[in-house]
Short mmCIF file of C-alpha atoms and ligand atoms in Angstrom, two decimals:
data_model
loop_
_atom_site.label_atom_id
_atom_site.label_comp_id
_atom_site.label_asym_id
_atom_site.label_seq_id
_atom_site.Cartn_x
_atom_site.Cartn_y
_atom_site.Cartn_z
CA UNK A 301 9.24 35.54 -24.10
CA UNK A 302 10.86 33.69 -27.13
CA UNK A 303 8.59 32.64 -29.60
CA UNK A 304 11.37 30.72 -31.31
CA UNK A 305 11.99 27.69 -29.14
CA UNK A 306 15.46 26.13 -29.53
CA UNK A 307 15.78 26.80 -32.91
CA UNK A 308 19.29 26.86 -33.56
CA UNK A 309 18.97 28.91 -36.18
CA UNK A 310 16.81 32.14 -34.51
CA UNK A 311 18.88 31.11 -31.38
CA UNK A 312 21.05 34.41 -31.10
CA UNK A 313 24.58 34.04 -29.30
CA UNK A 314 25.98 36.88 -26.96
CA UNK A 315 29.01 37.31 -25.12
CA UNK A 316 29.33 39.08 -21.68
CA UNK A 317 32.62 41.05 -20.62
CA UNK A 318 32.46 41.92 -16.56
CA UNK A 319 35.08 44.00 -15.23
CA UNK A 320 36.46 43.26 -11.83
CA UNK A 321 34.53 43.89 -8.22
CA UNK A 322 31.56 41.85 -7.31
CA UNK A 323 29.46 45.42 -7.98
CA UNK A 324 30.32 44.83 -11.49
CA UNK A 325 30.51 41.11 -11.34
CA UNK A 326 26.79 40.44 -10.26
CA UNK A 327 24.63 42.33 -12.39
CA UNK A 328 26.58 40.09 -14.92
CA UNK A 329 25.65 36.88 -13.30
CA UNK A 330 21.89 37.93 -13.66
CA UNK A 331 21.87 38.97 -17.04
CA UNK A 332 23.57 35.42 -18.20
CA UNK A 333 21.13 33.91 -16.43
CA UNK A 334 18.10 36.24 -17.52
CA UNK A 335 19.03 35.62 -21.46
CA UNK A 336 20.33 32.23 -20.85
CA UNK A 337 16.12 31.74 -19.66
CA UNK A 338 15.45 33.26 -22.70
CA UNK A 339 16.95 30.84 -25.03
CA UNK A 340 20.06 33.21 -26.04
CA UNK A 341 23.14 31.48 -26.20
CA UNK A 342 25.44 33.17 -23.81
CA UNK A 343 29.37 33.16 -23.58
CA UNK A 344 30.71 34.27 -20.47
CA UNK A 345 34.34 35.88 -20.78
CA UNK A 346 36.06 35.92 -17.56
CA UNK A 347 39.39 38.35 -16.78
CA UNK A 348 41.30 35.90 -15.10
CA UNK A 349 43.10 36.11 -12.04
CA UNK A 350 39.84 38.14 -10.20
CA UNK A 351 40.49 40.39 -7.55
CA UNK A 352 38.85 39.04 -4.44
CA UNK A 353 37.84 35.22 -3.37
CA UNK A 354 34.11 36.02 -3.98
CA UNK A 355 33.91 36.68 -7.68
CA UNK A 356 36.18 33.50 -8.25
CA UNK A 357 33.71 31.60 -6.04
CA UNK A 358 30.32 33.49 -8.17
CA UNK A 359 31.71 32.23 -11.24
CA UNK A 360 32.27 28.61 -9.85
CA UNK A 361 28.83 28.40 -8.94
CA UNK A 362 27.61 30.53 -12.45
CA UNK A 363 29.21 27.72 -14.20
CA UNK A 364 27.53 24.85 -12.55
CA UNK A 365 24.27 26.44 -12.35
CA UNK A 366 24.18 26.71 -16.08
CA UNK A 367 26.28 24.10 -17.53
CA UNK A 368 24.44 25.40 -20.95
CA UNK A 369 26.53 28.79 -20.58
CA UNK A 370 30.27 28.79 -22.11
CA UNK A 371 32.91 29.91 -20.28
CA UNK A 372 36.25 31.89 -22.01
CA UNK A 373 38.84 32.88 -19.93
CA UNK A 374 40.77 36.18 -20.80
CA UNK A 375 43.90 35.49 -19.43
CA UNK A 376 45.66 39.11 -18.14
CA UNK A 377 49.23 40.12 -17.84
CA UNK A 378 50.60 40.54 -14.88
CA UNK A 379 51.81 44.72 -14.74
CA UNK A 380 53.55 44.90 -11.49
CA UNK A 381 54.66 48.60 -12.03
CA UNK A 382 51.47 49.73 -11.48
CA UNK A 383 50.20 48.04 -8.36
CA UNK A 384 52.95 49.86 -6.50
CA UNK A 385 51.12 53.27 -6.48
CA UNK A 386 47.54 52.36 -7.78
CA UNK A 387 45.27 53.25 -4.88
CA UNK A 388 42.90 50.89 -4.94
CA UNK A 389 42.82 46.95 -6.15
CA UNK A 390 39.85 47.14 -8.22
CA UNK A 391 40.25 50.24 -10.37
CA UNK A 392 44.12 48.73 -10.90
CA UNK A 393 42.27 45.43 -12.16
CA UNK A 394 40.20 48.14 -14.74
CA UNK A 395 43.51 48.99 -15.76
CA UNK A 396 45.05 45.80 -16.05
CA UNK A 397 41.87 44.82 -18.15
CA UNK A 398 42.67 47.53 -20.44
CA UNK A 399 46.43 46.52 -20.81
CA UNK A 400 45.35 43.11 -21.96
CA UNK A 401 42.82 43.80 -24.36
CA UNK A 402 44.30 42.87 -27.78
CA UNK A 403 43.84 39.64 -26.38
CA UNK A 404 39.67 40.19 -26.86
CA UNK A 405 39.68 40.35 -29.97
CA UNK A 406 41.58 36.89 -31.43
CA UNK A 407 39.05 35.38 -28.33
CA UNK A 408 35.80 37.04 -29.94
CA UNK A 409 36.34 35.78 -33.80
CA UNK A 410 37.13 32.18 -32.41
CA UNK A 411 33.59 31.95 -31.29
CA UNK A 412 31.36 29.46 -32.93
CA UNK A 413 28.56 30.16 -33.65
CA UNK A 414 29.51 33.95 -34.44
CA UNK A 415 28.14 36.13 -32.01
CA UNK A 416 25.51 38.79 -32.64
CA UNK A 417 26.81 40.86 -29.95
CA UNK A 418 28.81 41.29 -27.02
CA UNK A 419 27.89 43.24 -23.78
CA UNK A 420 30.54 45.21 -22.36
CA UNK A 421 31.21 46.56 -18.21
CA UNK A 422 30.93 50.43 -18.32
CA UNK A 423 34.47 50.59 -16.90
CA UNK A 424 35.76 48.65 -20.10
CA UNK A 425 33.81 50.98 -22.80
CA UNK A 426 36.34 52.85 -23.86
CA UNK A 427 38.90 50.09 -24.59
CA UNK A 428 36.48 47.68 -25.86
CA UNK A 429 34.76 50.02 -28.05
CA UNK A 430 37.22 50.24 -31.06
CA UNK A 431 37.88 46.27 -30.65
CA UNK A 432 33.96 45.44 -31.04
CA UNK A 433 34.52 48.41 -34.03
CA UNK A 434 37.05 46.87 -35.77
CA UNK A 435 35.03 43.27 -35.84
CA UNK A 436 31.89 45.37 -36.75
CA UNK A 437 30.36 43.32 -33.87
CA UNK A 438 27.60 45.31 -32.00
CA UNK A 439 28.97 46.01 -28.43
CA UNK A 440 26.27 47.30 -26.15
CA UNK A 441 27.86 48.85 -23.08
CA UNK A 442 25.99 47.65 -19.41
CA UNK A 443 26.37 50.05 -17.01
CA UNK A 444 26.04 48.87 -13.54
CA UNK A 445 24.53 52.36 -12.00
CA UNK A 446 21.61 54.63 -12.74
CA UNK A 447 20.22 56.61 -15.29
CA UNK A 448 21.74 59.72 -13.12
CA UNK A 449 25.22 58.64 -13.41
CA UNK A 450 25.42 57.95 -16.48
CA UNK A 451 23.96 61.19 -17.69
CA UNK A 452 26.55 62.85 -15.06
CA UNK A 453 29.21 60.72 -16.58
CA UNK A 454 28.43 61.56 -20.66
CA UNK A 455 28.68 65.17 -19.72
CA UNK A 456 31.57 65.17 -17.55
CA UNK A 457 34.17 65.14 -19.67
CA UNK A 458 33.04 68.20 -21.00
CA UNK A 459 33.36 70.58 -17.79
CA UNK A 460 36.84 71.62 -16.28
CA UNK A 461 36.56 70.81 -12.31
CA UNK A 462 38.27 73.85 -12.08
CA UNK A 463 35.27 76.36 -13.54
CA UNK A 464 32.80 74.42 -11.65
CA UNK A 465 31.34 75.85 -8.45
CA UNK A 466 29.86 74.51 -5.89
CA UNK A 467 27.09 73.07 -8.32
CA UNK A 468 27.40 71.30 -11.32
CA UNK A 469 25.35 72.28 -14.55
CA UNK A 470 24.28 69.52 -16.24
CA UNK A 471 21.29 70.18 -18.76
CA UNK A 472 18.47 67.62 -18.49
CA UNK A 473 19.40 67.15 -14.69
CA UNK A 474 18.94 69.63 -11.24
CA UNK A 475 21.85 71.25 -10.28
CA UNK A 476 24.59 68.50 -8.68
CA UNK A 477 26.57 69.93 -5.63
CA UNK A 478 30.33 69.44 -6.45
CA UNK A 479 30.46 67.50 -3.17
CA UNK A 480 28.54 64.14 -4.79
CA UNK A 481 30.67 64.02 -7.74
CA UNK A 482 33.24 60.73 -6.88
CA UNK A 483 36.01 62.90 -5.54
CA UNK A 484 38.78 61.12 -7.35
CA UNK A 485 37.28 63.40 -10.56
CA UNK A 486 37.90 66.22 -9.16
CA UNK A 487 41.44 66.05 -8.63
CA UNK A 488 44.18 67.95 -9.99
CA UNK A 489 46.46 65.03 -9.93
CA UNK A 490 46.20 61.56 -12.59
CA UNK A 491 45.06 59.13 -11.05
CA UNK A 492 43.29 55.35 -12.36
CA UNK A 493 40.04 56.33 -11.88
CA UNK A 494 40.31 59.38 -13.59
CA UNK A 495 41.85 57.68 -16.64
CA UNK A 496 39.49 55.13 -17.31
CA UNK A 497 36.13 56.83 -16.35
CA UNK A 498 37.18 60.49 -17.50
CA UNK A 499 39.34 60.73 -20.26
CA UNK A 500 39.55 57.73 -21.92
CA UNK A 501 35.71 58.43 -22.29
CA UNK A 502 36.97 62.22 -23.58
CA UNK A 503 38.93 60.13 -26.41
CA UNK A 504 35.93 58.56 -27.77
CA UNK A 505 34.04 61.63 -27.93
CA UNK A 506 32.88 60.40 -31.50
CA UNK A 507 31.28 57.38 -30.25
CA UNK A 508 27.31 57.83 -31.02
CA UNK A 509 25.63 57.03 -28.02
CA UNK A 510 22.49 55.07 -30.05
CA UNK A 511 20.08 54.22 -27.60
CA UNK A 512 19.55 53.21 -24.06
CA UNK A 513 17.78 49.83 -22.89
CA UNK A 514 16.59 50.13 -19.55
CA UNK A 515 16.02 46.72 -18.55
CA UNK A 516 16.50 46.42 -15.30
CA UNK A 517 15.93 45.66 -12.05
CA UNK A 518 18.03 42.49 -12.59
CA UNK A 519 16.44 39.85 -10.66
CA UNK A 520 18.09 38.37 -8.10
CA UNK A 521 18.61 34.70 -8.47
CA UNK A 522 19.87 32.49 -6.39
CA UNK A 523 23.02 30.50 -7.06
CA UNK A 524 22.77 27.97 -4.79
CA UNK A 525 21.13 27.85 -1.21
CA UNK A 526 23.10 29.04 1.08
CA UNK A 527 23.47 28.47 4.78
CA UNK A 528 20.86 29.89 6.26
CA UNK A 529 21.05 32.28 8.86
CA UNK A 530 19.83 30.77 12.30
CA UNK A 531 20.26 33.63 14.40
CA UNK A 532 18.18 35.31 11.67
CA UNK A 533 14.94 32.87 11.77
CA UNK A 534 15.17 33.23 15.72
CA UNK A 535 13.89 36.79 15.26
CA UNK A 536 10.62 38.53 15.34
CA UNK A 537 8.61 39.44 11.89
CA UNK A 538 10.20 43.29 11.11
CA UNK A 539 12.92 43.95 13.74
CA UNK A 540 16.56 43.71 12.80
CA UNK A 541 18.48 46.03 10.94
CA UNK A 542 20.95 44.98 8.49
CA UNK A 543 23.99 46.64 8.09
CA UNK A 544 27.11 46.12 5.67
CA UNK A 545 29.16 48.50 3.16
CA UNK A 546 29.26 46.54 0.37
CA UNK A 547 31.82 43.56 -1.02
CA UNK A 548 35.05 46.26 -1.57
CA UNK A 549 34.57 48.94 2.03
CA UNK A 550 37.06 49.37 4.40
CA UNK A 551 35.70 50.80 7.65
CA UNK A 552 38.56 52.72 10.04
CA UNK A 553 39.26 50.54 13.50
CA UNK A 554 37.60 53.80 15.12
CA UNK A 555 34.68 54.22 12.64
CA UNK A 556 34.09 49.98 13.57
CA UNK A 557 33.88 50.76 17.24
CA UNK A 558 31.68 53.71 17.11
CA UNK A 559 29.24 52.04 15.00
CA UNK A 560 29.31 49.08 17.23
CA UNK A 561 28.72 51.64 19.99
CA UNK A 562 26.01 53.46 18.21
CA UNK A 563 24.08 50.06 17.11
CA UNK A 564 23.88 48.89 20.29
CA UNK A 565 22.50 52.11 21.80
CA UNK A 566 19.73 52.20 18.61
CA UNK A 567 18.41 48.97 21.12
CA UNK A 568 16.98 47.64 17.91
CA UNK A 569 18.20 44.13 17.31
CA UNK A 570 20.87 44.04 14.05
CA UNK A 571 22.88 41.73 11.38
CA UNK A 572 26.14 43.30 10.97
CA UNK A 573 29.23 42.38 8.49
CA UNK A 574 32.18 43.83 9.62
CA UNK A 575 34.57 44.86 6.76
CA UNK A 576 37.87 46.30 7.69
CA UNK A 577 39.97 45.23 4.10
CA UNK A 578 39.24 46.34 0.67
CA UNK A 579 39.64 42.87 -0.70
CA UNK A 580 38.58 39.67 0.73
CA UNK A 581 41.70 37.67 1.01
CA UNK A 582 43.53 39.95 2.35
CA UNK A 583 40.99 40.21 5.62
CA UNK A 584 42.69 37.58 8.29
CA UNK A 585 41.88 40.02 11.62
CA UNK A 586 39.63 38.25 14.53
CA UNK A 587 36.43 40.25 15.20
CA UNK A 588 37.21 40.33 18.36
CA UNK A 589 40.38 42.89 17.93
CA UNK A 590 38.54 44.71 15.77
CA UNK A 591 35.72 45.33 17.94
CA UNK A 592 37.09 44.92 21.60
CA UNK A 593 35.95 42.90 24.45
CA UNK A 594 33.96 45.07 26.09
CA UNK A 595 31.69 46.64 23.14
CA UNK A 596 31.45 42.64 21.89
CA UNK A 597 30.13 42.00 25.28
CA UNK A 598 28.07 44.64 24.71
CA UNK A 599 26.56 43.71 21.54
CA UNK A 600 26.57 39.75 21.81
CA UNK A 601 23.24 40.53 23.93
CA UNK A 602 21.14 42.37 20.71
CA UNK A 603 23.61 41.29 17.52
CA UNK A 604 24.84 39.02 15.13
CA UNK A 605 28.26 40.19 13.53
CA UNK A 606 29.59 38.10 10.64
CA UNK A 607 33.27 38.61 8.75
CA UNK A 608 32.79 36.63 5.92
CA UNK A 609 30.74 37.19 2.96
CA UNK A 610 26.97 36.14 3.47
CA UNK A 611 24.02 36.07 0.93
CA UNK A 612 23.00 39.75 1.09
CA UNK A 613 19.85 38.30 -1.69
CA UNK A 614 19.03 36.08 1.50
CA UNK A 615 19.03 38.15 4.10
CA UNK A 616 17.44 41.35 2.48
CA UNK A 617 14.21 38.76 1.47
CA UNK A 618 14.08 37.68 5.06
CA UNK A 619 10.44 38.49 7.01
CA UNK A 620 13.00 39.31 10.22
CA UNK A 621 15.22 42.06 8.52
CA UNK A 622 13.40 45.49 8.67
CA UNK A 623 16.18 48.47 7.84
CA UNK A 624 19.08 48.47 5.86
CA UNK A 625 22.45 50.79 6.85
CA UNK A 626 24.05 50.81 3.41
CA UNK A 627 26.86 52.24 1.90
CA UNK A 628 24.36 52.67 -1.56
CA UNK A 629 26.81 50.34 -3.93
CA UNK A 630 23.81 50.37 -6.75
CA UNK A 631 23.51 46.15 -6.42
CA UNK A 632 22.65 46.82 -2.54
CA UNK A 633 20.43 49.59 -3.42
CA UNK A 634 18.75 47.82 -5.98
CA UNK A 635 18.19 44.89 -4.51
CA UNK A 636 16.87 46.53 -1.15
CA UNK A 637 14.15 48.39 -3.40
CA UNK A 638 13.32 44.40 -4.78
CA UNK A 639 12.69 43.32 -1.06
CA UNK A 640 10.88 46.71 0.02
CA UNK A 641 13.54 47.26 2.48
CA UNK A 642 13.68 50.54 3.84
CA UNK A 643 17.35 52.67 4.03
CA UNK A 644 19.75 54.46 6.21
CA UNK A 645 22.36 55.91 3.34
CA UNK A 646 25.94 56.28 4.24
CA UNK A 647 27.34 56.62 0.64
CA UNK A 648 31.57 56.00 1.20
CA UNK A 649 32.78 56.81 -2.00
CA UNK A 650 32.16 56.40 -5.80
CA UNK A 651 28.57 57.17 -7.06
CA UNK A 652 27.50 56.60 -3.73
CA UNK A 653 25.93 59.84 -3.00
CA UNK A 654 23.98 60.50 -6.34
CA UNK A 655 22.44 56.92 -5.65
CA UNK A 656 21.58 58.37 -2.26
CA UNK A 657 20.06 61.05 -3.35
CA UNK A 658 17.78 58.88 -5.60
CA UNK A 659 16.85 56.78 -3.04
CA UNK A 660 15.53 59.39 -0.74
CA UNK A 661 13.84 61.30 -3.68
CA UNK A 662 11.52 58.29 -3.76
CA UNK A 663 11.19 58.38 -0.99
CA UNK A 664 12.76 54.67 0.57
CA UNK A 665 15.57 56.30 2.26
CA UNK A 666 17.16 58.42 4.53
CA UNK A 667 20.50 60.30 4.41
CA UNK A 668 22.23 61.76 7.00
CA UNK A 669 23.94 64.03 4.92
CA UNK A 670 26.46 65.57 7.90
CA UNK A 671 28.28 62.20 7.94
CA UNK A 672 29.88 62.92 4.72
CA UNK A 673 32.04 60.25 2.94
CA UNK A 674 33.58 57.13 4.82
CA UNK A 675 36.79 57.43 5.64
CA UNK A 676 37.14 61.28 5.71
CA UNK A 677 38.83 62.74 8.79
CA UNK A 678 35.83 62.70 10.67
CA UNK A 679 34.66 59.44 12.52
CA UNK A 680 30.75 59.82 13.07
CA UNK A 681 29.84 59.49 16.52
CA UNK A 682 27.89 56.19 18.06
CA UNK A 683 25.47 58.34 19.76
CA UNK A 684 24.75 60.29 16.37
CA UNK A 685 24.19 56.91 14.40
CA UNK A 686 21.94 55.59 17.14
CA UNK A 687 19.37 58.50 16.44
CA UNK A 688 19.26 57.96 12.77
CA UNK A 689 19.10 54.47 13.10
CA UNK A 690 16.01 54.63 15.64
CA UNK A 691 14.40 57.45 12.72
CA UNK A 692 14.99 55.02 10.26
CA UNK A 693 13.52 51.90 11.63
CA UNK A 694 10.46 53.78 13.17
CA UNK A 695 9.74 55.17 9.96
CA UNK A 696 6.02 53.67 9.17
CA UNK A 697 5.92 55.99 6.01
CA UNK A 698 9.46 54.64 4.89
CA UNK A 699 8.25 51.39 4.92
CA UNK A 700 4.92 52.04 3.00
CA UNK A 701 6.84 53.30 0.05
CA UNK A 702 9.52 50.61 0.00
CA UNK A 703 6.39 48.29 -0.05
CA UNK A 704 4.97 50.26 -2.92
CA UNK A 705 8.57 50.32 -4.89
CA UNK A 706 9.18 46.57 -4.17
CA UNK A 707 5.63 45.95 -6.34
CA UNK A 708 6.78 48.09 -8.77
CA UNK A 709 9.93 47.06 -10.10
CA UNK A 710 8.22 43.42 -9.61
CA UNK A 711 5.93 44.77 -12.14
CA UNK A 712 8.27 46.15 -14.62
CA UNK A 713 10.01 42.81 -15.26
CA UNK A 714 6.88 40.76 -15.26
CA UNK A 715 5.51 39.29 -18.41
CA UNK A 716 4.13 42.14 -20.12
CA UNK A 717 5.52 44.81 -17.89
CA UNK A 718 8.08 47.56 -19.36
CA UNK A 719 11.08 46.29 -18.36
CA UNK A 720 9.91 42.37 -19.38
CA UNK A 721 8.88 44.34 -22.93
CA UNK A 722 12.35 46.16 -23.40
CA UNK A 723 14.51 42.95 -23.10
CA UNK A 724 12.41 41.17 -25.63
CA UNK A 725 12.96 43.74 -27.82
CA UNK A 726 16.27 43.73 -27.65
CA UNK A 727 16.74 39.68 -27.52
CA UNK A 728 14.19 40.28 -31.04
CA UNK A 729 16.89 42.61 -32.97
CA UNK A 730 19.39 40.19 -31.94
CA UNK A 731 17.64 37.55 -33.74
CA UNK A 732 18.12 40.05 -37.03
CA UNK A 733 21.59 39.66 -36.55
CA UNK A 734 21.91 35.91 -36.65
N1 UDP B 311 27.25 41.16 -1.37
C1 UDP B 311 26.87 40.00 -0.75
N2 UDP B 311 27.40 39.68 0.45
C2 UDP B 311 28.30 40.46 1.09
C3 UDP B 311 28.68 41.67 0.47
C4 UDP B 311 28.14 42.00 -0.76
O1 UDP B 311 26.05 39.23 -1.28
O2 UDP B 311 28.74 40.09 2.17
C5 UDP B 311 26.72 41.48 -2.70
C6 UDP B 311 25.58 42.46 -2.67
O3 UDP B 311 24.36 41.79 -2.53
C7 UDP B 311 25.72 43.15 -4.03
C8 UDP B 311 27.20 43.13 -4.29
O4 UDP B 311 27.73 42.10 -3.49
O5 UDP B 311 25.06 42.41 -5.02
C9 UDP B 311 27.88 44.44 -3.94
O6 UDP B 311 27.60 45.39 -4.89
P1 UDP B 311 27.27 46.91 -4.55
O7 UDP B 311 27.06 47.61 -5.84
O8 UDP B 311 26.18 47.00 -3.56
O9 UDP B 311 28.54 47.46 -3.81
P2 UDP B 311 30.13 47.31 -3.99
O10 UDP B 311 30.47 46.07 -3.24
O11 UDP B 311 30.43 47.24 -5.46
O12 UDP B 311 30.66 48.54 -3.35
N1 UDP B 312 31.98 55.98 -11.72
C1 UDP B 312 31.87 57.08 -12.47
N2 UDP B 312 30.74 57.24 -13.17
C2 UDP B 312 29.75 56.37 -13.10
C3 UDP B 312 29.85 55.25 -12.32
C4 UDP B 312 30.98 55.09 -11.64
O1 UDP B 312 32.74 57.91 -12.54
O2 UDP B 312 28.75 56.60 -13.75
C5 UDP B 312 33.16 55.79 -10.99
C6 UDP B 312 32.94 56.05 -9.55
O3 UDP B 312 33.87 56.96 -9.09
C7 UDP B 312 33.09 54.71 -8.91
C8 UDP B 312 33.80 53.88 -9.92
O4 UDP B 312 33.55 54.48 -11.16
O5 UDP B 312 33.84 54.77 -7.76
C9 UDP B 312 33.32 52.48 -9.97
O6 UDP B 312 31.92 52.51 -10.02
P1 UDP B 312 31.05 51.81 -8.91
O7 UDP B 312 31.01 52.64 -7.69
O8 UDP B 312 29.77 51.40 -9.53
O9 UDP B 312 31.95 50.55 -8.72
P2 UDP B 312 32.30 49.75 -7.48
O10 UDP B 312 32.64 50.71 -6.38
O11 UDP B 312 31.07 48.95 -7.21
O12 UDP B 312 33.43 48.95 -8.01
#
């Protein structure tokens, strides 16, 4: 792509600012290593503690991947008063990001060579924005979802949830039913979420919005090799199902047991990972009292359960794995449409269900809408899941369009293809900047 060679000279240098959850964390990974193949000089600027095991454990292996890549830890301040009542570990971590943040900008000026730009998490925008403004340093905001959401979330701030009905008006998009809009917005009450997504991007109302890259898919790349899955290689071409909900889902002791119940009755063959903690570290249970004797007996026969984190990348390109139950994080869904992996949507909470709904528009998906979000009152039924499932994976027209999709995003980031076109363009005006 670069015409320049190692020139140090034409050789721009860009830092990247994740925020905390491996959602966020990995489309970070593969854009250091997509520019970093490009001949940009990357810095990578980590928050530091992380939240879970696996993001400390990514950037280990980021670092010794690409020894060429610079690594700048922000160090963050512990704020105890707040983890009492914050809800959720990750969105307390956005916050804590936030709180530490006149730290960035002594970090950013002490870079040598000066950087051309930085590249900023979505969740950090609004904090970062009047750092990068100060330094007159161009900060180009990455956000980790789609097109969809982020129209949603530029026009949000403008609607009182009280005045909306049952649909959202947003121009440029259909109609939005109030129920797909991350329910934490909607409430009456502060909460984090609401703070750093909602108003704080209310406050910087005068920000122009100048243009929008779309660069992705990301490609997947692989870190290092990991284990690979024996059970996996042991089965046919096309017949397991893979189901997990993501690196940061808690599933409900009952919701476990009637989807053990319901996969088993599907009597198609399946890869599960069985979640029941928010964070990693904090997950010490033994599968076996979260799923029971008797349904494990049950299931040892057709599945393969795992409680650890596996390579999702690895498993998703696998010739065995046929079907994907997802909770639509936008990584999983993304990387399913790279593989031409077909979908069963649960979206639990978040963005989930606009991504959803995008994924069965084109077709590569189906959503069984009834089940609502994870972890509401309701625990959907094993009998229920087994009839979607068997929909799902004896979907032949499901399959044809994932197969279609999967050659189109490879496409758009081959040499010459849009995507492939967009990034050069932007790696180009970098160069201007040097
Ligand atoms: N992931 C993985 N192994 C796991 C769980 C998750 O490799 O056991 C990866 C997955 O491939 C994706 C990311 O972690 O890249 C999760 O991001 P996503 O947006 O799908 O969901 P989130 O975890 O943020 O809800
Ligand atoms: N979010 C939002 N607008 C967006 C994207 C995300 O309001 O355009 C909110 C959403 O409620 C979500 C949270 O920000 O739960 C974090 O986003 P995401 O689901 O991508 O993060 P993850 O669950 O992977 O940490």
């Amino acid at each position: 792509m670069s015409s320049s060679g190692h020139d140090p000279k034409l050789t721009p240098h860009v830092a990247l600012l994740p925020s905390a959850g491996m959602g966020h964390l990995t489309p970070f990974l593969r854009l250091a290593a997509l520019l970093t193949a490009n001949d940009v000089r990357v810095t990578f600027i980590t928050p530091h503690p992380t939240v879970s095991l696996s993001e400390s454990q990514s950037l280990t292996h980021l670092f010794s991947s690409f020894p060429q890549i610079t690594r700048k830890q922000l160090r963050l301040l512990p704020f105890d008063d707040l983890s009492a009542n914050s809800e959720d570990p990750f969105y307390y971590h956005f916050e804590v990001i936030r709180r530490s943040s006149h730290l960035l900008s002594p970090l950013l000026t002490s870079l040598s060579p000066p950087l051309s730009a930085l590249v900023t998490d979505m969740s950090l925008a609004s904090t970062v924005i009047p750092i990068t403004d100060a330094l007159k340093l161009p900060n180009y905001i990455f956000f980790t979802s789609s097109a969809k959401m982020l129209t949603l979330y530029l026009s949000f701030h403008v609607m009182v949830p009280n005045e909306m009905k049952d649909f959202v008006e947003i121009s440029g998009l259909e109609p939005i039913p109030r129920s797909w809009i991350p329910p934490p917005l909607l409430q009456d009450t502060d909460n984090l979420l609401k703070m750093l997504f909602h108003r704080k991007w209310q406050e910087n109302d005068r920000i122009k919005w100048n243009s929008v890259h779309a660069v992705g898919p990301l490609p997947p790349f692989n870190l290092e090799k990991s284990r690979p899955l024996a059970w996996l290689d042991d089965q046919p071409a096309q017949s397991v199902l893979y189901v997990s909900f993501g690196s940061r889902t808690a599933i409900s002791r009952d919701q476990i047991r009637e989807l053990g119940d319901g996969l088993v009755r599907s009597s198609k063959s399946f890869l599960w990972v069985v979640k029941d903690k928010k964070v990693d570290k904090d997950d010490s249970s033994e599968l076996i009292d979260l799923i029971g004797h008797d349904l494990m007996e049950r299931i040892i026969e057709r599945g393969f359960l795992v409680k650890n984190w596996l390579n999702q990348e690895e498993v998703l390109r696998h010739p065995a794995v046929a079907g994907f139950l997802t909770h639509c994080g936008w990584n999983s869904i993304t990387e399913a449409l790279w593989h031409g992996v077909p979908m069963l949507l649960w979206p639990q909470h978040g963005d989930q269900k606009i991504n959803a709904d995008l994924v069965e528009r084109i077709g590569v998906g189906m959503w069984a809408k009834s089940w609502g979000w994870g972890g509401e009152a309701m625990v959907v039924k094993g009998e229920e899941i087994a009839e979607k499932v068997g929909e799902m994976m004896g979907n032949g027209i499901l399959r044809l369009r994932a197969a279609e999709v999967r050659n189109d995003a490879r496409m758009a980031v081959r040499e010459g293809g849009s995507s492939y076109k967009r990034l050069a363009n932007l790696i180009e005006s970098w160069k201007g900047l040097v």
